[in-house]
Amino acid sequence: MARIVLKFGGTSVGDIDRIKNAARKIKAEVARGHQVAVVVSAMSGATNQLVKWVSEVATLPDPREYDVVVATGEQVTVGLLALVLQQEGVPARSWVSWQIPIRTDGAHSKARIVDIDTTEMARTMAAGEVPIVPGFQGLSPEGRITTLGRGGSDTSAVALAAALKADRCDIYTDVAGVYTTDPRIVEAARKIDRVTYEEMLEMASQGSKVLQTRSVELAMNHHVRVQVLSSFDDALGSDLPGTLVVDEEEIMAQGLEKSVVSGIAFAKDEAKVTVTHVPDRPGVAAAIFGPLAAANINVDMIVQNVSLDGSSTDITFTVPKADLAHAVQRLEQAKADLKFAEVKSDLNVSKVSVIGVGMRSHSGVALKMFETLAAKGINIQVISTSEIKISVLLASEYTELAVRALHTAYDLDAA
Ligand code: ADP
Ligand code: ASP
Ligand code: MG
């Protein structure tokens, strides 16, 4: 008997039929003798609608009230799923974040989970009840509702699996696993059977939204075995039909041949900001990025252009599109001190990344990327690298073209 956490994403609970389908999978795992806890998302589209309503009443909403509104989608699905399971004769109950509680920090709309008290839940599971837990939501130190950022139900599921010391966390979604790139964009994308935590972390943070980045971070730190699989297929999680996210050693131990590049990711949710004519002196970068950090805004790619006149320089970086208004506001407030000329922003950019642990031991990976993009006439605006990834920023109309060309260039196309 294993203890498993099953997570169902938005499309997997998108209507009553899909919720019944999820219930069948849960019932089948319970019938095999497993102890099961379930995490669900809001019905697909529900969270977008809630976000839209908030934006219709406030341009820079109070994040605490934003969270109160957008966390409600998950409360509908936990209740509905518990009801369906009860009709099916499976003892089940819904929980909401403050009842458990799922404690987070106070960073509203992008909170981090700090602790999940599973004492009572573990007791009810041992007694044969299936807990149905809302993804995405938590409880702040001030006792208010928080949310974990878009896609945050994955993180709720992995955190719950870690807290419950579960044997596995099955992430049911609308594709059969993790692919070499988004299968909805590139038809030739291939399903990967096993991917390392590290690669998955880069893929997720570079835009492969199949798993939220923090969920992979948590899985890696707590050694949670994660499986990504489709709720639209018949196979059950316990038969391992999906992609397993595991330690590199486990893949090596099986003697599986690793390709140099395992995947291509892309992200359209970043905006480019350029601060022009910044005085070229020590402390300036800290003065620019300090206010952004204080506002909890994540800066990703950064380039400081060469100083043409020796006295001033331009600094270019990217921030999430959702944070652009806040970022520009913070920079404008700092303008008097910083004495730069202006803040320019560009929403028409995408980031494309090639990822693979094999890059550590192979050279020429970056060159191939640059040559492939050049051959398609695509201009690179910003470059950033890590040990196992190379990212470039380009005009967003070239995203699909770039991803397809790179997928072919690195021999990832399905046969
Ligand atoms: P859920 O609602 O179940 O959380 P998401 O929409 O968040 O589902 O994530 C699943 C989607 O992730 C897929 O439909 C697919 O379009 C997208 N995706 C992006 N990159 C990848 C990838 N490398 N492998 C698989 N799916 C990917
Ligand atoms: N419902 C939330 C969202 O749409 C969380 C999730 O689905 O993971 O972002
Ligand atoms: Mg998701």
CSV table of C-alpha atoms and ligand atoms in Angstrom, one decimal:
chain,number,residue,atom,x,y,z
A,1,MET,CA,0.0,0.0,0.0
A,2,ALA,CA,1.3,3.4,-1.0
A,3,ARG,CA,0.4,6.9,0.1
A,4,ILE,CA,-0.3,9.1,-3.0
A,5,VAL,CA,-1.3,12.7,-3.6
A,6,LEU,CA,-3.3,13.2,-6.8
A,7,LYS,CA,-3.6,16.6,-8.3
A,8,PHE,CA,-6.2,17.5,-10.9
A,9,GLY,CA,-5.6,20.7,-12.9
A,10,GLY,CA,-8.2,23.0,-14.4
A,11,THR,CA,-9.2,21.1,-17.5
A,12,SER,CA,-9.2,17.9,-15.5
A,13,VAL,CA,-12.0,19.3,-13.3
A,14,GLY,CA,-13.4,21.6,-16.1
A,15,ASP,CA,-17.0,20.5,-15.9
A,16,ILE,CA,-19.1,18.0,-14.0
A,17,ASP,CA,-18.2,15.1,-16.4
A,18,ARG,CA,-14.5,15.8,-15.9
A,19,ILE,CA,-15.0,15.9,-12.1
A,20,LYS,CA,-16.7,12.5,-12.3
A,21,ASN,CA,-13.8,11.3,-14.3
A,22,ALA,CA,-11.4,12.5,-11.6
A,23,ALA,CA,-13.5,10.7,-9.0
A,24,ARG,CA,-13.2,7.5,-10.9
A,25,LYS,CA,-9.4,7.7,-10.9
A,26,ILE,CA,-9.5,8.4,-7.1
A,27,LYS,CA,-11.9,5.5,-6.5
A,28,ALA,CA,-9.7,3.1,-8.5
A,29,GLU,CA,-6.5,4.1,-6.5
A,30,VAL,CA,-8.4,3.6,-3.3
A,31,ALA,CA,-9.7,0.2,-4.5
A,32,ARG,CA,-6.1,-0.8,-5.0
A,33,GLY,CA,-5.5,-0.2,-1.3
A,34,HIS,CA,-3.7,3.1,-1.5
A,35,GLN,CA,-4.1,6.0,0.9
A,36,VAL,CA,-5.1,9.0,-1.2
A,37,ALA,CA,-5.2,12.7,-0.7
A,38,VAL,CA,-6.4,15.0,-3.5
A,39,VAL,CA,-5.5,18.5,-4.5
A,40,VAL,CA,-7.7,20.3,-7.1
A,41,SER,CA,-7.5,23.5,-9.2
A,42,ALA,CA,-10.4,25.7,-10.1
A,43,MET,CA,-12.4,24.7,-13.2
A,44,SER,CA,-10.5,25.8,-16.3
A,45,GLY,CA,-11.2,29.5,-17.1
A,46,ALA,CA,-12.6,30.2,-13.6
A,47,THR,CA,-9.5,31.8,-12.2
A,48,ASN,CA,-9.1,34.0,-15.3
A,49,GLN,CA,-12.6,35.2,-14.9
A,50,LEU,CA,-12.0,36.1,-11.2
A,51,VAL,CA,-8.8,37.9,-12.2
A,52,LYS,CA,-10.7,39.8,-14.9
A,53,TRP,CA,-13.4,40.9,-12.4
A,54,VAL,CA,-10.7,42.2,-10.1
A,55,SER,CA,-9.1,44.2,-12.9
A,56,GLU,CA,-12.4,45.7,-13.8
A,57,VAL,CA,-12.7,47.3,-10.3
A,58,ALA,CA,-9.0,48.2,-9.6
A,59,THR,CA,-5.9,48.8,-11.7
A,60,LEU,CA,-3.5,48.3,-8.9
A,61,PRO,CA,-5.7,46.1,-6.6
A,62,ASP,CA,-5.0,45.6,-2.9
A,63,PRO,CA,-3.3,42.2,-3.1
A,64,ARG,CA,-5.1,40.9,0.0
A,65,GLU,CA,-8.5,41.5,-1.6
A,66,TYR,CA,-7.2,40.1,-5.0
A,67,ASP,CA,-6.4,36.9,-3.1
A,68,VAL,CA,-9.8,36.8,-1.4
A,69,VAL,CA,-11.4,36.8,-4.8
A,70,VAL,CA,-9.2,34.6,-6.9
A,71,ALA,CA,-8.9,31.9,-4.3
A,72,THR,CA,-12.6,31.1,-4.5
A,73,GLY,CA,-12.4,29.0,-7.7
A,74,GLU,CA,-10.8,26.1,-5.8
A,75,GLN,CA,-13.5,26.2,-3.2
A,76,VAL,CA,-16.1,25.3,-5.7
A,77,THR,CA,-14.2,22.2,-7.0
A,78,VAL,CA,-13.2,20.8,-3.6
A,79,GLY,CA,-16.9,20.7,-2.6
A,80,LEU,CA,-18.1,19.3,-5.9
A,81,LEU,CA,-15.5,16.6,-6.0
A,82,ALA,CA,-16.2,15.6,-2.4
A,83,LEU,CA,-19.9,15.3,-3.2
A,84,VAL,CA,-19.3,13.2,-6.3
A,85,LEU,CA,-17.0,10.9,-4.3
A,86,GLN,CA,-19.6,10.5,-1.6
A,87,GLN,CA,-22.2,9.5,-4.2
A,88,GLU,CA,-19.7,6.9,-5.5
A,89,GLY,CA,-19.4,5.5,-2.0
A,90,VAL,CA,-16.0,6.8,-1.3
A,91,PRO,CA,-15.7,8.6,2.1
A,92,ALA,CA,-14.4,12.1,1.3
A,93,ARG,CA,-14.4,15.6,2.7
A,94,SER,CA,-13.3,19.0,1.5
A,95,TRP,CA,-10.9,21.3,3.3
A,96,VAL,CA,-10.0,24.9,2.7
A,97,SER,CA,-6.6,26.3,3.4
A,98,TRP,CA,-7.4,28.0,6.8
A,99,GLN,CA,-9.0,24.8,8.2
A,100,ILE,CA,-5.8,22.7,7.7
A,101,PRO,CA,-4.0,25.1,7.9
A,102,ILE,CA,-1.7,25.6,4.9
A,103,ARG,CA,0.5,28.4,6.3
A,104,THR,CA,2.3,30.7,3.9
A,105,ASP,CA,4.3,33.9,4.1
A,106,GLY,CA,2.6,37.2,3.6
A,107,ALA,CA,3.6,37.8,0.0
A,108,HIS,CA,0.0,38.1,-1.4
A,109,SER,CA,-0.7,36.7,-4.9
A,110,LYS,CA,2.7,34.9,-4.9
A,111,ALA,CA,2.9,33.5,-1.4
A,112,ARG,CA,5.3,30.7,-0.4
A,113,ILE,CA,4.1,27.7,1.7
A,114,VAL,CA,5.9,27.6,5.0
A,115,ASP,CA,4.1,24.8,6.8
A,116,ILE,CA,1.2,22.4,6.4
A,117,ASP,CA,-0.2,20.8,9.5
A,118,THR,CA,-1.3,17.3,8.4
A,119,THR,CA,-1.9,15.8,11.8
A,120,GLU,CA,-5.7,15.7,11.5
A,121,MET,CA,-5.7,14.9,7.8
A,122,ALA,CA,-3.3,12.0,8.3
A,123,ARG,CA,-5.7,10.7,11.0
A,124,THR,CA,-8.7,10.8,8.7
A,125,MET,CA,-6.8,9.2,5.9
A,126,ALA,CA,-5.8,6.4,8.1
A,127,ALA,CA,-9.5,6.0,8.9
A,128,GLY,CA,-10.2,5.6,5.2
A,129,GLU,CA,-11.4,9.1,4.3
A,130,VAL,CA,-10.1,11.0,1.2
A,131,PRO,CA,-9.2,14.6,1.9
A,132,ILE,CA,-9.9,17.0,-1.0
A,133,VAL,CA,-7.7,20.1,-0.7
A,134,PRO,CA,-7.9,23.3,-2.7
A,135,GLY,CA,-4.7,24.1,-4.6
A,136,PHE,CA,-3.4,27.6,-4.9
A,137,GLN,CA,-4.6,29.0,-1.6
A,138,GLY,CA,-3.0,29.4,1.9
A,139,LEU,CA,-3.2,31.4,5.1
A,140,SER,CA,-0.9,34.4,5.8
A,141,PRO,CA,0.7,35.1,9.2
A,142,GLU,CA,-1.9,37.8,9.6
A,143,GLY,CA,-4.7,35.2,9.2
A,144,ARG,CA,-5.7,36.3,5.7
A,145,ILE,CA,-6.2,34.2,2.6
A,146,THR,CA,-3.2,34.1,0.2
A,147,THR,CA,-2.6,32.6,-3.2
A,148,LEU,CA,0.5,31.0,-4.6
A,149,GLY,CA,0.8,32.6,-8.0
A,150,ARG,CA,-0.8,31.3,-11.2
A,151,GLY,CA,-0.4,27.6,-11.7
A,152,GLY,CA,0.1,27.3,-7.9
A,153,SER,CA,-2.0,24.1,-7.4
A,154,ASP,CA,1.0,22.1,-8.5
A,155,THR,CA,3.0,23.6,-5.6
A,156,SER,CA,0.1,22.9,-3.2
A,157,ALA,CA,0.1,19.2,-4.3
A,158,VAL,CA,3.9,18.7,-4.0
A,159,ALA,CA,4.0,20.5,-0.6
A,160,LEU,CA,1.2,18.3,0.7
A,161,ALA,CA,3.0,15.2,-0.6
A,162,ALA,CA,6.1,16.3,1.2
A,163,ALA,CA,4.2,17.0,4.4
A,164,LEU,CA,2.4,13.7,4.2
A,165,LYS,CA,5.6,11.9,3.3
A,166,ALA,CA,3.7,10.5,0.3
A,167,ASP,CA,5.3,7.9,-1.9
A,168,ARG,CA,4.4,9.8,-5.0
A,169,CYS,CA,2.6,13.0,-6.3
A,170,ASP,CA,0.6,12.4,-9.5
A,171,ILE,CA,-0.1,15.6,-11.4
A,172,TYR,CA,-3.1,14.9,-13.7
A,173,THR,CA,-3.3,17.3,-16.6
A,174,ASP,CA,-4.4,17.5,-20.2
A,175,VAL,CA,-1.2,16.1,-21.8
A,176,ALA,CA,0.4,12.7,-21.3
A,177,GLY,CA,3.5,14.0,-19.6
A,178,VAL,CA,6.4,16.4,-19.9
A,179,TYR,CA,7.4,16.8,-23.6
A,180,THR,CA,10.5,18.1,-25.3
A,181,THR,CA,8.6,21.3,-25.8
A,182,ASP,CA,4.9,22.4,-25.6
A,183,PRO,CA,3.1,19.7,-27.6
A,184,ARG,CA,0.4,22.2,-28.4
A,185,ILE,CA,2.9,24.3,-30.3
A,186,VAL,CA,5.2,21.8,-31.9
A,187,GLU,CA,3.5,18.7,-33.3
A,188,ALA,CA,6.8,16.8,-33.4
A,189,ALA,CA,7.3,17.2,-29.6
A,190,ARG,CA,8.2,13.9,-27.9
A,191,LYS,CA,7.1,12.7,-24.4
A,192,ILE,CA,10.0,12.3,-22.0
A,193,ASP,CA,9.8,9.2,-19.8
A,194,ARG,CA,12.1,10.5,-17.1
A,195,VAL,CA,13.4,14.0,-16.5
A,196,THR,CA,15.7,15.2,-13.8
A,197,TYR,CA,14.6,17.7,-11.1
A,198,GLU,CA,17.2,20.1,-12.4
A,199,GLU,CA,16.1,20.0,-16.0
A,200,MET,CA,12.4,20.2,-15.0
A,201,LEU,CA,13.2,23.2,-12.8
A,202,GLU,CA,14.8,25.0,-15.7
A,203,MET,CA,12.1,24.1,-18.1
A,204,ALA,CA,9.4,25.3,-15.7
A,205,SER,CA,11.2,28.5,-14.8
A,206,GLN,CA,11.8,29.2,-18.5
A,207,GLY,CA,8.1,28.9,-19.3
A,208,SER,CA,7.0,25.2,-19.6
A,209,LYS,CA,3.9,25.8,-17.5
A,210,VAL,CA,3.1,22.1,-17.3
A,211,LEU,CA,4.5,22.4,-13.7
A,212,GLN,CA,4.8,25.6,-11.6
A,213,THR,CA,8.4,26.3,-10.9
A,214,ARG,CA,8.1,26.3,-7.1
A,215,SER,CA,6.5,22.9,-7.2
A,216,VAL,CA,9.7,21.5,-8.8
A,217,GLU,CA,11.9,23.3,-6.4
A,218,LEU,CA,9.9,21.8,-3.5
A,219,ALA,CA,10.0,18.3,-5.1
A,220,MET,CA,13.7,18.5,-5.5
A,221,ASN,CA,14.4,19.7,-2.0
A,222,HIS,CA,12.1,17.2,-0.3
A,223,HIS,CA,12.7,14.3,-2.8
A,224,VAL,CA,9.1,14.0,-3.8
A,225,ARG,CA,8.6,11.6,-6.7
A,226,VAL,CA,6.4,13.6,-9.1
A,227,GLN,CA,4.6,12.1,-12.1
A,228,VAL,CA,2.9,14.2,-14.8
A,229,LEU,CA,0.2,12.3,-16.7
A,230,SER,CA,-3.1,12.8,-18.5
A,231,SER,CA,-6.5,12.6,-16.9
A,232,PHE,CA,-7.9,12.1,-20.4
A,233,ASP,CA,-6.2,8.7,-20.8
A,234,ASP,CA,-7.5,5.5,-19.2
A,235,ALA,CA,-4.2,4.5,-17.5
A,236,LEU,CA,-4.0,5.0,-13.7
A,237,GLY,CA,-1.1,6.8,-12.0
A,238,SER,CA,0.0,3.7,-10.2
A,239,ASP,CA,0.8,2.1,-13.5
A,240,LEU,CA,3.2,4.9,-14.2
A,241,PRO,CA,2.1,5.9,-17.7
A,242,GLY,CA,3.4,9.5,-17.5
A,243,THR,CA,6.7,11.3,-17.0
A,244,LEU,CA,8.6,10.8,-13.8
A,245,VAL,CA,10.6,13.7,-12.4
A,246,VAL,CA,13.5,12.1,-10.5
A,247,ASP,CA,17.1,12.4,-9.4
A,248,GLU,CA,19.8,12.4,-12.1
A,249,GLU,CA,21.3,9.3,-10.4
A,250,GLU,CA,18.1,7.3,-11.0
A,251,ILE,CA,18.3,8.0,-14.7
A,252,MET,CA,22.0,7.3,-14.9
A,253,ALA,CA,21.5,4.0,-12.9
A,254,GLN,CA,19.1,2.8,-15.6
A,255,GLY,CA,21.8,3.5,-18.2
A,256,LEU,CA,19.4,5.6,-20.2
A,257,GLU,CA,21.1,7.6,-23.0
A,258,LYS,CA,20.7,11.3,-22.3
A,259,SER,CA,20.7,13.8,-25.1
A,260,VAL,CA,22.6,17.0,-24.7
A,261,VAL,CA,19.5,19.1,-25.0
A,262,SER,CA,16.4,17.7,-23.4
A,263,GLY,CA,13.9,20.4,-24.0
A,264,ILE,CA,13.0,23.8,-25.4
A,265,ALA,CA,10.9,26.2,-23.3
A,266,PHE,CA,9.4,29.6,-24.1
A,267,ALA,CA,7.8,32.3,-22.1
A,268,LYS,CA,5.6,35.2,-23.3
A,269,ASP,CA,4.9,36.6,-19.9
A,270,GLU,CA,7.9,38.8,-19.5
A,271,ALA,CA,8.3,42.4,-20.5
A,272,LYS,CA,11.6,44.2,-21.3
A,273,VAL,CA,12.5,47.3,-19.4
A,274,THR,CA,15.3,49.7,-20.3
A,275,VAL,CA,16.5,52.4,-18.0
A,276,THR,CA,18.4,54.9,-20.1
A,277,HIS,CA,21.4,57.2,-19.3
A,278,VAL,CA,21.9,55.8,-15.8
A,279,PRO,CA,25.1,57.4,-14.3
A,280,ASP,CA,27.9,54.8,-14.6
A,281,ARG,CA,29.1,54.6,-11.0
A,282,PRO,CA,29.3,52.0,-8.2
A,283,GLY,CA,26.0,51.3,-6.5
A,284,VAL,CA,23.7,52.2,-9.4
A,285,ALA,CA,22.6,48.6,-10.2
A,286,ALA,CA,21.8,48.1,-6.5
A,287,ALA,CA,19.8,51.4,-6.5
A,288,ILE,CA,17.7,50.3,-9.5
A,289,PHE,CA,17.1,46.7,-8.4
A,290,GLY,CA,16.6,47.5,-4.7
A,291,PRO,CA,13.2,49.1,-5.0
A,292,LEU,CA,12.1,46.3,-7.3
A,293,ALA,CA,13.2,43.6,-4.8
A,294,ALA,CA,11.4,45.6,-2.1
A,295,ALA,CA,8.2,45.4,-4.1
A,296,ASN,CA,8.6,41.6,-4.5
A,297,ILE,CA,9.2,41.9,-8.3
A,298,ASN,CA,11.4,39.2,-9.8
A,299,VAL,CA,13.9,40.5,-12.3
A,300,ASP,CA,15.1,37.8,-14.7
A,301,MET,CA,17.4,38.6,-17.6
A,302,ILE,CA,19.8,41.6,-17.1
A,303,VAL,CA,22.2,43.4,-19.4
A,304,GLN,CA,24.1,46.5,-18.8
A,305,ASN,CA,25.1,48.1,-22.0
A,306,VAL,CA,28.6,49.5,-22.5
A,307,SER,CA,29.0,53.1,-21.5
A,308,LEU,CA,29.5,55.1,-24.7
A,309,ASP,CA,30.5,58.3,-23.1
A,310,GLY,CA,32.1,56.9,-19.9
A,311,SER,CA,29.6,58.6,-17.7
A,312,SER,CA,26.3,57.0,-18.3
A,313,THR,CA,24.9,53.6,-19.4
A,314,ASP,CA,21.6,51.9,-20.3
A,315,ILE,CA,20.4,48.9,-18.2
A,316,THR,CA,18.0,46.4,-19.7
A,317,PHE,CA,16.2,43.7,-17.8
A,318,THR,CA,13.0,41.7,-17.9
A,319,VAL,CA,10.2,41.5,-15.3
A,320,PRO,CA,6.9,39.5,-15.4
A,321,LYS,CA,4.4,41.4,-17.5
A,322,ALA,CA,2.0,41.3,-14.6
A,323,ASP,CA,4.5,43.3,-12.5
A,324,LEU,CA,5.4,45.9,-15.2
A,325,ALA,CA,3.1,48.7,-14.0
A,326,HIS,CA,4.4,48.3,-10.5
A,327,ALA,CA,8.0,48.1,-11.7
A,328,VAL,CA,7.7,51.3,-13.7
A,329,GLN,CA,6.0,53.1,-10.9
A,330,ARG,CA,8.9,52.1,-8.5
A,331,LEU,CA,11.5,53.2,-10.9
A,332,GLU,CA,9.8,56.6,-11.5
A,333,GLN,CA,9.7,57.1,-7.8
A,334,ALA,CA,13.5,56.5,-7.6
A,335,LYS,CA,14.2,58.8,-10.6
A,336,ALA,CA,15.1,61.9,-8.5
A,337,ASP,CA,17.8,60.0,-6.7
A,338,LEU,CA,19.0,57.9,-9.6
A,339,LYS,CA,19.1,60.7,-12.2
A,340,PHE,CA,18.5,58.5,-15.2
A,341,ALA,CA,16.9,59.8,-18.4
A,342,GLU,CA,13.8,57.6,-18.9
A,343,VAL,CA,12.2,54.2,-18.3
A,344,LYS,CA,11.2,52.4,-21.6
A,345,SER,CA,9.2,49.2,-21.7
A,346,ASP,CA,8.4,46.7,-24.4
A,347,LEU,CA,5.7,44.1,-24.0
A,348,ASN,CA,6.4,42.5,-27.4
A,349,VAL,CA,9.1,40.1,-26.3
A,350,SER,CA,9.4,36.3,-25.7
A,351,LYS,CA,12.1,34.3,-24.1
A,352,VAL,CA,13.2,31.0,-25.7
A,353,SER,CA,15.5,28.6,-23.8
A,354,VAL,CA,17.3,25.4,-24.6
A,355,ILE,CA,17.8,23.2,-21.6
A,356,GLY,CA,19.8,20.0,-20.8
A,357,VAL,CA,22.2,18.7,-18.2
A,358,GLY,CA,24.3,17.3,-21.0
A,359,MET,CA,25.4,21.0,-21.7
A,360,ARG,CA,27.8,20.7,-18.8
A,361,SER,CA,30.0,18.3,-20.7
A,362,HIS,CA,29.4,19.4,-24.3
A,363,SER,CA,30.5,22.6,-26.1
A,364,GLY,CA,29.0,24.3,-29.1
A,365,VAL,CA,25.4,24.2,-27.7
A,366,ALA,CA,25.1,28.0,-27.6
A,367,LEU,CA,26.7,28.4,-31.0
A,368,LYS,CA,24.1,26.0,-32.6
A,369,MET,CA,21.3,28.1,-31.0
A,370,PHE,CA,22.7,31.4,-32.4
A,371,GLU,CA,23.3,29.9,-35.8
A,372,THR,CA,19.9,28.4,-36.0
A,373,LEU,CA,18.2,31.7,-35.1
A,374,ALA,CA,20.4,33.6,-37.5
A,375,ALA,CA,19.5,31.3,-40.3
A,376,LYS,CA,15.9,32.2,-39.7
A,377,GLY,CA,16.7,35.9,-39.6
A,378,ILE,CA,15.7,36.2,-35.9
A,379,ASN,CA,17.4,39.0,-33.9
A,380,ILE,CA,18.5,38.2,-30.4
A,381,GLN,CA,17.9,41.1,-27.9
A,382,VAL,CA,19.3,39.7,-24.6
A,383,ILE,CA,21.1,36.5,-23.7
A,384,SER,CA,21.4,34.8,-20.4
A,385,THR,CA,22.9,31.4,-19.4
A,386,SER,CA,23.2,29.0,-16.6
A,387,GLU,CA,25.1,25.7,-16.4
A,388,ILE,CA,22.3,23.8,-18.0
A,389,LYS,CA,20.4,26.4,-20.1
A,390,ILE,CA,20.7,29.2,-22.6
A,391,SER,CA,18.0,31.8,-23.0
A,392,VAL,CA,17.5,34.5,-25.6
A,393,LEU,CA,15.0,37.3,-25.7
A,394,LEU,CA,13.4,37.9,-29.1
A,395,ALA,CA,10.4,39.7,-30.7
A,396,SER,CA,7.4,37.7,-29.8
A,397,GLU,CA,6.2,37.2,-33.3
A,398,TYR,CA,9.2,34.9,-33.9
A,399,THR,CA,8.5,32.6,-30.9
A,400,GLU,CA,6.9,29.6,-32.6
A,401,LEU,CA,9.3,29.8,-35.6
A,402,ALA,CA,12.3,29.8,-33.2
A,403,VAL,CA,11.0,27.0,-31.0
A,404,ARG,CA,10.3,24.7,-34.1
A,405,ALA,CA,13.7,25.5,-35.7
A,406,LEU,CA,15.6,24.8,-32.4
A,407,HIS,CA,13.6,21.6,-31.8
A,408,THR,CA,14.7,20.3,-35.2
A,409,ALA,CA,18.3,21.6,-34.8
A,410,TYR,CA,18.9,19.7,-31.6
A,411,ASP,CA,17.4,16.5,-33.0
A,412,LEU,CA,14.4,16.5,-30.7
A,413,ASP,CA,11.7,15.9,-33.4
A,414,ALA,CA,9.7,12.7,-33.0
A,415,ALA,CA,10.6,10.1,-35.6
B,1,ADP,P1,-3.4,22.2,-15.6
B,1,ADP,O1,-4.6,23.0,-15.7
B,1,ADP,O2,-3.6,20.7,-15.6
B,1,ADP,O3,-2.5,22.6,-14.5
B,1,ADP,P2,-1.6,23.5,-17.4
B,1,ADP,O4,-2.3,24.2,-18.6
B,1,ADP,O5,-1.1,24.4,-16.3
B,1,ADP,O6,-2.6,22.4,-16.9
B,1,ADP,O7,-0.4,22.7,-18.0
B,1,ADP,C1,-0.5,21.8,-19.0
B,1,ADP,C2,-0.1,22.4,-20.3
B,1,ADP,O8,1.3,22.7,-20.3
B,1,ADP,C3,-0.3,21.6,-21.6
B,1,ADP,O9,-1.6,21.7,-22.1
B,1,ADP,C4,0.8,22.2,-22.5
B,1,ADP,O10,0.2,23.0,-23.5
B,1,ADP,C5,1.7,23.0,-21.6
B,1,ADP,N1,3.1,22.7,-21.8
B,1,ADP,C6,4.1,23.6,-21.9
B,1,ADP,N2,5.3,23.1,-22.1
B,1,ADP,C7,5.1,21.7,-22.0
B,1,ADP,C8,6.0,20.6,-22.0
B,1,ADP,N3,7.3,20.8,-22.2
B,1,ADP,N4,5.4,19.4,-21.9
B,1,ADP,C9,4.1,19.2,-21.7
B,1,ADP,N5,3.2,20.3,-21.6
B,1,ADP,C10,3.7,21.5,-21.8
B,2,ASP,N1,-6.5,28.0,-10.4
B,2,ASP,C1,-5.2,28.6,-10.3
B,2,ASP,C2,-4.8,29.2,-11.7
B,2,ASP,O1,-5.5,29.1,-12.6
B,2,ASP,C3,-4.2,27.6,-9.8
B,2,ASP,C4,-3.9,26.4,-10.7
B,2,ASP,O2,-4.8,26.1,-11.5
B,2,ASP,O3,-2.9,25.8,-10.5
B,2,ASP,O4,-3.7,29.7,-11.8
B,3,MG,MG,-1.1,24.2,-14.3
